[in-house]
Amino acid sequence: MKTVYETYQNEMMYPDLDIHQACRRLSQAIQCRTTSYVDVSKVDDAQFKRLHDVIRTSFPQVMHHGEVSMHGNSMLIKLTGSDQTLKPILLMSHLDVVPVVKGTEKDWTYGPYSGAIADGMIWGRGALDIKNMVFAILEAVEYCLTHAMNLKRTIYCAFGEDEETCNTGSARMAAYLKKQGVQLEFVLDEGGGEIIDGDVYGAKGSLVSSICLSEKGYADLLLEAKSVGGHSSNPVHGTSLGHLAKAITAIAEHPLPARLSELNKAALRTLAPKINQEPMKTYVSSIEAHENAILDYYLNSEELYNQVSTTIAPTMICEGAQAGNVMPQNMWAVINFRLACHDSIDTLLEACSKLVGDEIKCSYIQANDASAISRYDSYGYQKLTETLQTFFGGVSFIPNLVTGSTDARNYECICDTVLRYGPFIEEAEIVSKGVHGTNERISIRAYAQGIRSLIHLIQQTCK
């Protein structure tokens, strides 16, 4: 498989785009330590204000033409178009970042909040997740306005403050727009943005990238085992730790039934002309007739199984007894689930409660169902696909789902086309090790190509 940079094309489009200054502005944003926490008392509001100020001073045309409203630390910018019969679009991202793990600061090649521009990269927390998209959106809008583009369609730029934790910022902005009666043509958020070898789908020799139209549900299930403890010489009724271990094992070994969704089928129909390897070549010739076989294929693939199933990941357990000859008292554990679109948090809780029996109490710490599936026959999906094909050659773009989560789901109340794709296509190793990790960084080439993609999308949909 060739490198992702070899797919880049039309890099000379918009030759007067000042990439050097764009990188400098992103660097300034990274230097703002806008970390979000579930415990909001830990949030440093001054750092968010600092970032707001960077935005206000960096994009004079956006500020001149736009109407800014603040929703807590979240920022919503409205750029009114001349044709009010056209539904607006909303370009979104988030201002917050995850913390840098204490003690790892020295492991960074450049400081985690340095915003260093070095070695062809922009370094620091937020470079990939996802201040790059915040500032690329603003760079693209600023470029269009500077070049006297007449906006026919209204553009909203929505930047949330806590996507990494509670998603309250995007929820407030969505509620604000709904109250105003806004209905959107499409939303574009982060998600997707990877190019993989099509061999995963049986499309040998092809490159594939997913435009994500849905995201899985999320649940943190708390398991609690009560016990008075006692001497370990008399475990007549077992121990709380033993009961908890059995409960975790029972749940992990009994996943909910997997199913091929309509979105999975749409992905295969889109990719079918490229699928040249058996057994998938036969399977996609009649997807409905071979649905069970395709499901088995997905379930036996490390790359695909989580697209058709609710995943189960035991993640936390409390400390047991303080000595080897003491039975533990009350204990708890947490299992994280990412719910497939055909499952619900209600059916999951019921199934888990039946599996663990009366000794264990099951309850949710937090939980939400999978998002709606957005339209892939829509104007927004078509225009985004055309834009991506303009800048990334030889790639097949397919509708798919995010196996993680974003805050884009909050806008489903005012939009039926919520697209998740960040056009900052990087090498897999940089993404896998950098997002939420040490040495987070983005190449200048990838950042520039993302800006070009967003300029083009705005020109194609709002001009």
Coordinates of C-alpha atoms in Angstrom, one line a residue, residues 9-388:
Q9 CA -3.5 15.8 -5.5
N10 CA -4.2 19.4 -6.4
E11 CA -1.8 20.7 -3.8
M12 CA -1.2 23.7 -5.9
M13 CA -4.9 24.7 -5.8
Y14 CA -5.3 28.1 -4.0
P15 CA -1.6 29.0 -4.5
D16 CA -1.9 32.2 -2.4
L17 CA -3.0 30.3 0.7
D18 CA -0.5 31.3 3.3
I19 CA 0.4 28.0 4.9
H20 CA 3.2 29.4 7.0
Q21 CA 0.8 31.8 8.7
A22 CA -1.9 29.1 9.1
C23 CA 0.6 26.9 10.9
R24 CA 1.6 29.8 13.1
R25 CA -2.0 30.4 14.1
L26 CA -2.5 26.7 14.9
S27 CA 0.6 26.8 16.9
Q28 CA -0.9 29.6 19.0
A29 CA -4.0 27.6 19.6
I30 CA -2.1 24.5 20.8
Q31 CA -0.3 26.7 23.3
C32 CA -3.7 27.3 25.0
R33 CA -4.2 24.5 27.6
T34 CA -7.9 24.0 27.1
T35 CA -8.2 20.7 28.9
S36 CA -11.7 19.5 29.7
Y37 CA -12.6 17.4 32.8
V38 CA -15.7 15.7 34.0
D39 CA -15.1 17.6 37.2
V40 CA -15.7 21.1 35.8
S41 CA -14.0 22.7 38.8
K42 CA -10.7 21.7 37.3
V43 CA -11.4 23.5 34.0
D44 CA -9.2 26.5 33.5
D45 CA -11.6 29.1 32.0
A46 CA -8.8 31.5 31.5
Q47 CA -7.1 29.2 29.0
F48 CA -10.4 29.0 27.0
K49 CA -10.7 32.8 27.0
R50 CA -7.1 32.9 25.8
L51 CA -8.1 30.6 22.9
H52 CA -11.2 32.7 22.1
D53 CA -9.0 35.7 21.9
V54 CA -6.6 34.0 19.5
I55 CA -9.6 33.2 17.3
R56 CA -10.9 36.7 17.4
T57 CA -7.6 38.3 16.5
S58 CA -6.5 35.7 13.9
F59 CA -9.5 35.9 11.6
P60 CA -10.5 39.5 11.0
Q61 CA -12.9 38.8 8.1
V62 CA -14.7 36.1 10.0
M63 CA -15.1 38.5 12.9
H64 CA -16.2 41.3 10.7
H65 CA -18.8 39.4 8.8
G66 CA -19.8 36.9 11.5
E67 CA -22.1 37.1 14.4
V68 CA -20.5 35.4 17.5
S69 CA -22.4 34.0 20.4
M70 CA -20.9 32.4 23.4
H71 CA -22.4 29.4 25.1
G72 CA -20.3 28.9 28.2
N73 CA -16.8 28.3 26.8
S74 CA -18.3 27.1 23.5
M75 CA -18.3 29.4 20.5
L76 CA -20.9 29.7 17.7
I77 CA -20.2 31.9 14.7
K78 CA -23.0 32.7 12.1
L79 CA -22.0 34.0 8.7
T80 CA -25.3 35.0 7.0
G81 CA -25.8 34.1 3.4
S82 CA -27.7 36.2 0.8
D83 CA -30.2 33.4 -0.1
Q84 CA -32.4 32.7 2.9
T85 CA -34.2 29.9 1.0
L86 CA -31.1 27.8 1.2
K87 CA -30.7 25.8 4.4
P88 CA -27.5 26.6 6.3
I89 CA -24.5 24.3 6.8
L90 CA -22.7 23.8 10.1
L91 CA -19.0 23.1 10.3
M92 CA -18.0 22.0 13.7
S93 CA -15.1 20.8 15.9
H94 CA -14.1 21.2 19.6
L95 CA -11.8 23.5 21.5
D96 CA -11.0 21.1 24.3
V97 CA -8.2 18.5 24.6
V98 CA -7.5 15.6 26.8
P99 CA -4.9 15.9 29.6
V100 CA -1.3 15.0 29.1
V101 CA -0.5 12.1 31.3
K102 CA 1.6 13.3 34.3
G103 CA 5.2 12.2 34.1
T104 CA 5.2 11.8 30.3
E105 CA 6.0 15.4 29.5
K106 CA 9.7 14.6 29.2
D107 CA 8.9 11.9 26.6
W108 CA 7.7 14.4 24.1
T109 CA 10.2 15.4 21.3
Y110 CA 8.8 19.0 21.7
G111 CA 6.7 20.2 24.7
P112 CA 3.1 19.0 24.7
Y113 CA 1.8 22.6 24.7
S114 CA 4.7 24.1 22.7
G115 CA 3.0 24.3 19.4
A116 CA 6.4 23.8 17.9
I117 CA 6.7 23.9 14.1
A118 CA 9.6 21.6 13.4
D119 CA 10.6 18.6 11.2
G120 CA 7.7 19.4 8.8
M121 CA 5.2 19.0 11.6
I122 CA 3.1 21.0 14.1
W123 CA 3.5 19.5 17.5
G124 CA 1.4 19.5 20.6
R125 CA -1.9 18.4 22.3
G126 CA -4.7 19.2 19.9
A127 CA -2.7 19.1 16.7
L128 CA -4.7 16.0 15.6
D129 CA -7.6 16.1 18.0
I130 CA -8.8 18.5 17.1
K131 CA -7.7 22.1 17.1
N132 CA -6.4 21.5 13.6
M133 CA -10.1 21.2 12.4
V134 CA -11.2 24.2 14.4
F135 CA -8.5 26.4 12.8
A136 CA -8.8 24.8 9.4
I137 CA -12.5 25.7 9.3
L138 CA -11.7 29.3 10.2
E139 CA -8.8 29.4 7.7
A140 CA -11.1 28.2 5.0
V141 CA -13.9 30.7 5.8
E142 CA -11.4 33.5 6.1
Y143 CA -9.9 32.7 2.8
C144 CA -13.2 32.7 1.0
L145 CA -14.2 36.0 2.6
T146 CA -10.8 37.6 1.9
H147 CA -11.3 36.7 -1.8
A148 CA -14.7 38.4 -1.8
M149 CA -16.7 35.2 -2.2
N150 CA -20.4 36.0 -2.0
L151 CA -21.9 33.6 0.5
K152 CA -25.3 32.6 -0.7
R153 CA -25.8 29.9 1.9
T154 CA -25.5 30.7 5.6
I155 CA -22.5 29.0 7.4
Y156 CA -22.4 28.2 11.1
C157 CA -19.1 27.4 12.8
A158 CA -19.7 25.6 16.1
F159 CA -16.8 24.9 18.5
G160 CA -17.7 23.0 21.6
E161 CA -15.8 23.1 24.9
D162 CA -16.2 19.6 26.3
E163 CA -16.4 16.9 23.6
E164 CA -13.8 14.9 25.4
T165 CA -16.0 14.7 28.5
C166 CA -19.7 15.7 28.8
N167 CA -20.7 17.2 25.4
T168 CA -22.7 20.0 27.1
G169 CA -21.3 22.7 24.9
S170 CA -22.5 21.2 21.6
A171 CA -25.8 20.3 23.3
R172 CA -26.4 24.0 24.3
M173 CA -25.5 25.3 20.8
A174 CA -27.8 22.7 19.2
A175 CA -30.7 23.7 21.5
Y176 CA -30.1 27.3 20.8
L177 CA -30.3 26.8 17.0
K178 CA -33.4 24.6 17.4
K179 CA -35.1 27.2 19.4
Q180 CA -34.4 29.7 16.6
G181 CA -36.1 27.3 14.1
V182 CA -32.8 26.5 12.2
Q183 CA -32.8 23.4 10.0
L184 CA -29.4 22.5 8.5
E185 CA -28.6 21.2 5.1
F186 CA -25.7 19.2 6.5
V187 CA -23.2 19.1 9.4
L188 CA -19.5 18.3 9.1
D189 CA -17.6 17.1 12.1
E190 CA -14.4 15.1 12.8
G191 CA -14.4 11.3 12.2
G192 CA -13.2 9.0 9.5
G193 CA -10.2 10.6 7.8
E194 CA -8.2 7.4 7.5
I195 CA -7.2 5.6 4.3
I196 CA -6.9 1.8 4.7
D197 CA -6.0 -1.1 2.4
G198 CA -9.2 -2.3 0.7
D199 CA -8.0 -5.9 1.1
V200 CA -9.9 -5.8 4.4
Y201 CA -13.1 -5.9 2.3
G202 CA -11.7 -8.2 -0.4
A203 CA -10.9 -5.2 -2.6
K204 CA -7.3 -6.0 -3.2
G205 CA -5.3 -3.1 -4.8
S206 CA -7.8 -0.5 -3.7
L207 CA -7.6 2.3 -1.1
V208 CA -10.7 2.9 1.1
S209 CA -11.8 5.7 3.3
S210 CA -14.9 6.0 5.4
I211 CA -17.3 9.0 5.5
C212 CA -19.0 8.2 8.8
L213 CA -22.8 8.7 9.0
S214 CA -23.5 7.3 12.4
E215 CA -21.7 6.5 15.6
K216 CA -22.0 3.7 18.1
G217 CA -23.7 4.1 21.4
Y218 CA -21.8 4.3 24.7
A219 CA -22.2 2.8 28.1
D220 CA -20.2 2.5 31.3
L221 CA -21.8 -0.3 33.2
L222 CA -21.1 -0.4 37.0
L223 CA -21.1 -3.8 38.7
E224 CA -21.4 -3.8 42.5
A225 CA -20.8 -6.8 44.8
K226 CA -21.7 -6.3 48.5
S227 CA -20.1 -8.3 51.3
V228 CA -19.3 -7.9 55.0
G229 CA -15.9 -9.6 54.4
G230 CA -14.4 -11.8 57.1
H231 CA -11.7 -14.4 57.5
S232 CA -10.7 -16.2 54.3
S233 CA -10.8 -19.6 56.1
N234 CA -14.6 -19.6 55.8
P235 CA -15.7 -18.5 52.3
V236 CA -18.9 -20.5 52.5
H237 CA -20.8 -18.2 50.3
G238 CA -17.9 -17.1 48.1
T239 CA -16.4 -13.6 48.1
S240 CA -17.4 -10.4 46.6
L241 CA -14.3 -10.6 44.4
G242 CA -15.3 -14.1 43.3
H243 CA -18.8 -13.0 42.5
L244 CA -17.6 -10.0 40.6
A245 CA -15.1 -12.0 38.6
K246 CA -17.8 -14.4 37.6
A247 CA -20.1 -11.6 36.6
I248 CA -17.4 -10.0 34.4
T249 CA -16.7 -13.3 32.7
A250 CA -20.4 -14.0 32.2
I251 CA -20.9 -10.7 30.5
A252 CA -17.7 -10.8 28.4
E253 CA -18.5 -14.3 27.2
H254 CA -22.1 -13.6 26.2
P255 CA -22.2 -10.7 23.7
L256 CA -25.4 -9.5 22.2
P257 CA -26.2 -10.9 18.8
A258 CA -24.4 -9.1 15.9
R259 CA -26.2 -7.9 12.9
L260 CA -25.4 -6.4 9.5
S261 CA -26.8 -2.9 9.4
E262 CA -28.2 -1.0 6.4
L263 CA -25.1 1.2 6.7
N264 CA -22.8 -1.8 6.4
K265 CA -24.7 -2.9 3.3
A266 CA -24.5 0.6 1.8
A267 CA -20.7 0.5 2.3
L268 CA -20.5 -2.8 0.5
R269 CA -22.7 -1.7 -2.4
T270 CA -20.5 1.3 -2.9
L271 CA -17.4 -0.7 -2.8
A272 CA -18.7 -3.7 -4.8
P273 CA -17.1 -2.8 -8.1
K274 CA -13.7 -2.8 -6.5
I275 CA -14.2 -6.1 -4.6
N276 CA -12.2 -8.7 -6.5
Q277 CA -11.3 -11.3 -3.9
E278 CA -13.3 -14.3 -2.8
P279 CA -15.4 -15.0 -0.8
M280 CA -16.5 -11.3 -0.7
K281 CA -16.7 -11.0 -4.5
T282 CA -19.4 -13.7 -4.5
Y283 CA -21.1 -12.3 -1.3
V284 CA -21.5 -8.8 -2.6
S285 CA -23.1 -10.0 -5.9
S286 CA -26.2 -10.5 -3.8
I287 CA -25.8 -9.0 -0.3
E288 CA -29.2 -10.0 0.9
A289 CA -28.8 -13.6 -0.1
H290 CA -25.4 -13.8 1.6
E291 CA -26.1 -11.6 4.6
N292 CA -25.2 -14.3 7.2
A293 CA -22.0 -15.2 5.4
I294 CA -21.0 -11.5 5.3
L295 CA -21.8 -11.1 9.0
D296 CA -19.5 -14.1 9.7
Y297 CA -16.8 -12.5 7.6
Y298 CA -17.0 -9.3 9.6
L299 CA -17.0 -11.0 12.9
N300 CA -13.8 -12.9 12.0
S301 CA -12.0 -9.7 10.9
E302 CA -10.0 -7.8 13.5
E303 CA -10.7 -4.6 11.5
L304 CA -14.4 -5.1 10.9
Y305 CA -16.0 -7.0 13.8
N306 CA -16.7 -3.9 15.8
Q307 CA -18.8 -2.5 12.9
V308 CA -21.5 -5.1 13.4
S309 CA -21.4 -5.8 17.1
T310 CA -21.6 -4.2 20.5
T311 CA -18.1 -4.5 22.0
I312 CA -17.4 -5.4 25.6
A313 CA -14.3 -4.1 27.4
P314 CA -13.9 -4.5 31.2
T315 CA -11.9 -1.5 32.1
M316 CA -11.9 -0.8 35.9
I317 CA -12.0 -2.8 39.1
C318 CA -11.6 -1.5 42.7
E319 CA -9.0 -2.7 45.1
G320 CA -9.7 -5.9 47.0
A321 CA -8.8 -6.9 50.5
Q322 CA -5.6 -5.5 52.2
A323 CA -4.2 -9.0 53.0
G324 CA -4.2 -12.4 51.5
N325 CA -6.2 -14.0 54.3
V326 CA -9.0 -11.4 54.4
M327 CA -12.1 -11.7 52.3
P328 CA -12.9 -8.3 50.6
Q329 CA -15.9 -6.3 51.4
N330 CA -17.8 -4.2 48.9
M331 CA -16.3 -4.3 45.4
W332 CA -17.1 -2.8 42.1
A333 CA -16.0 -3.0 38.4
V334 CA -16.8 -1.1 35.2
I335 CA -17.4 -2.6 31.8
N336 CA -17.4 -0.3 28.8
F337 CA -19.7 -1.0 25.9
R338 CA -19.8 0.5 22.4
L339 CA -23.3 -0.2 21.2
A340 CA -24.2 -1.3 17.7
C341 CA -27.1 0.6 16.1
H342 CA -29.5 -2.3 16.5
D343 CA -28.9 -2.6 20.3
S344 CA -30.2 -0.3 23.0
I345 CA -29.0 0.6 26.5
D346 CA -32.3 -0.8 27.9
T347 CA -31.8 -4.3 26.2
L348 CA -28.2 -4.3 27.2
L349 CA -28.9 -3.6 30.9
E350 CA -31.6 -6.3 31.0
A351 CA -29.3 -8.9 29.4
C352 CA -26.4 -8.1 31.8
S353 CA -28.7 -8.2 34.8
K354 CA -29.9 -11.7 33.9
L355 CA -26.4 -12.9 33.3
V356 CA -24.9 -11.9 36.7
G357 CA -27.7 -13.0 39.0
D358 CA -28.9 -11.6 42.3
E359 CA -25.4 -11.2 43.9
I360 CA -24.5 -8.3 41.6
K361 CA -26.1 -5.0 41.1
C362 CA -26.0 -3.5 37.6
S363 CA -26.4 0.2 36.8
Y364 CA -25.1 2.7 34.4
I365 CA -22.6 5.5 35.2
Q366 CA -23.4 7.0 31.8
A367 CA -25.1 5.6 28.7
N368 CA -26.6 6.6 25.4
D369 CA -27.9 4.7 22.4
A370 CA -26.3 4.8 19.0
S371 CA -26.9 7.9 16.9
A372 CA -29.3 8.0 14.0
I373 CA -28.0 6.9 10.6
S374 CA -27.6 10.0 8.4
R375 CA -28.6 10.1 4.7
Y376 CA -26.1 9.0 2.2
D377 CA -28.3 10.0 -0.7
S378 CA -28.0 13.6 0.4
Y379 CA -26.6 16.8 -1.1
G380 CA -24.1 17.1 1.7
Y381 CA -22.7 13.5 1.3
Q382 CA -22.4 14.0 -2.5
K383 CA -20.6 17.3 -2.2
L384 CA -18.2 16.1 0.5
T385 CA -17.4 13.0 -1.6
E386 CA -16.7 15.1 -4.6
T387 CA -14.4 17.4 -2.6
L388 CA -12.5 14.5 -1.1

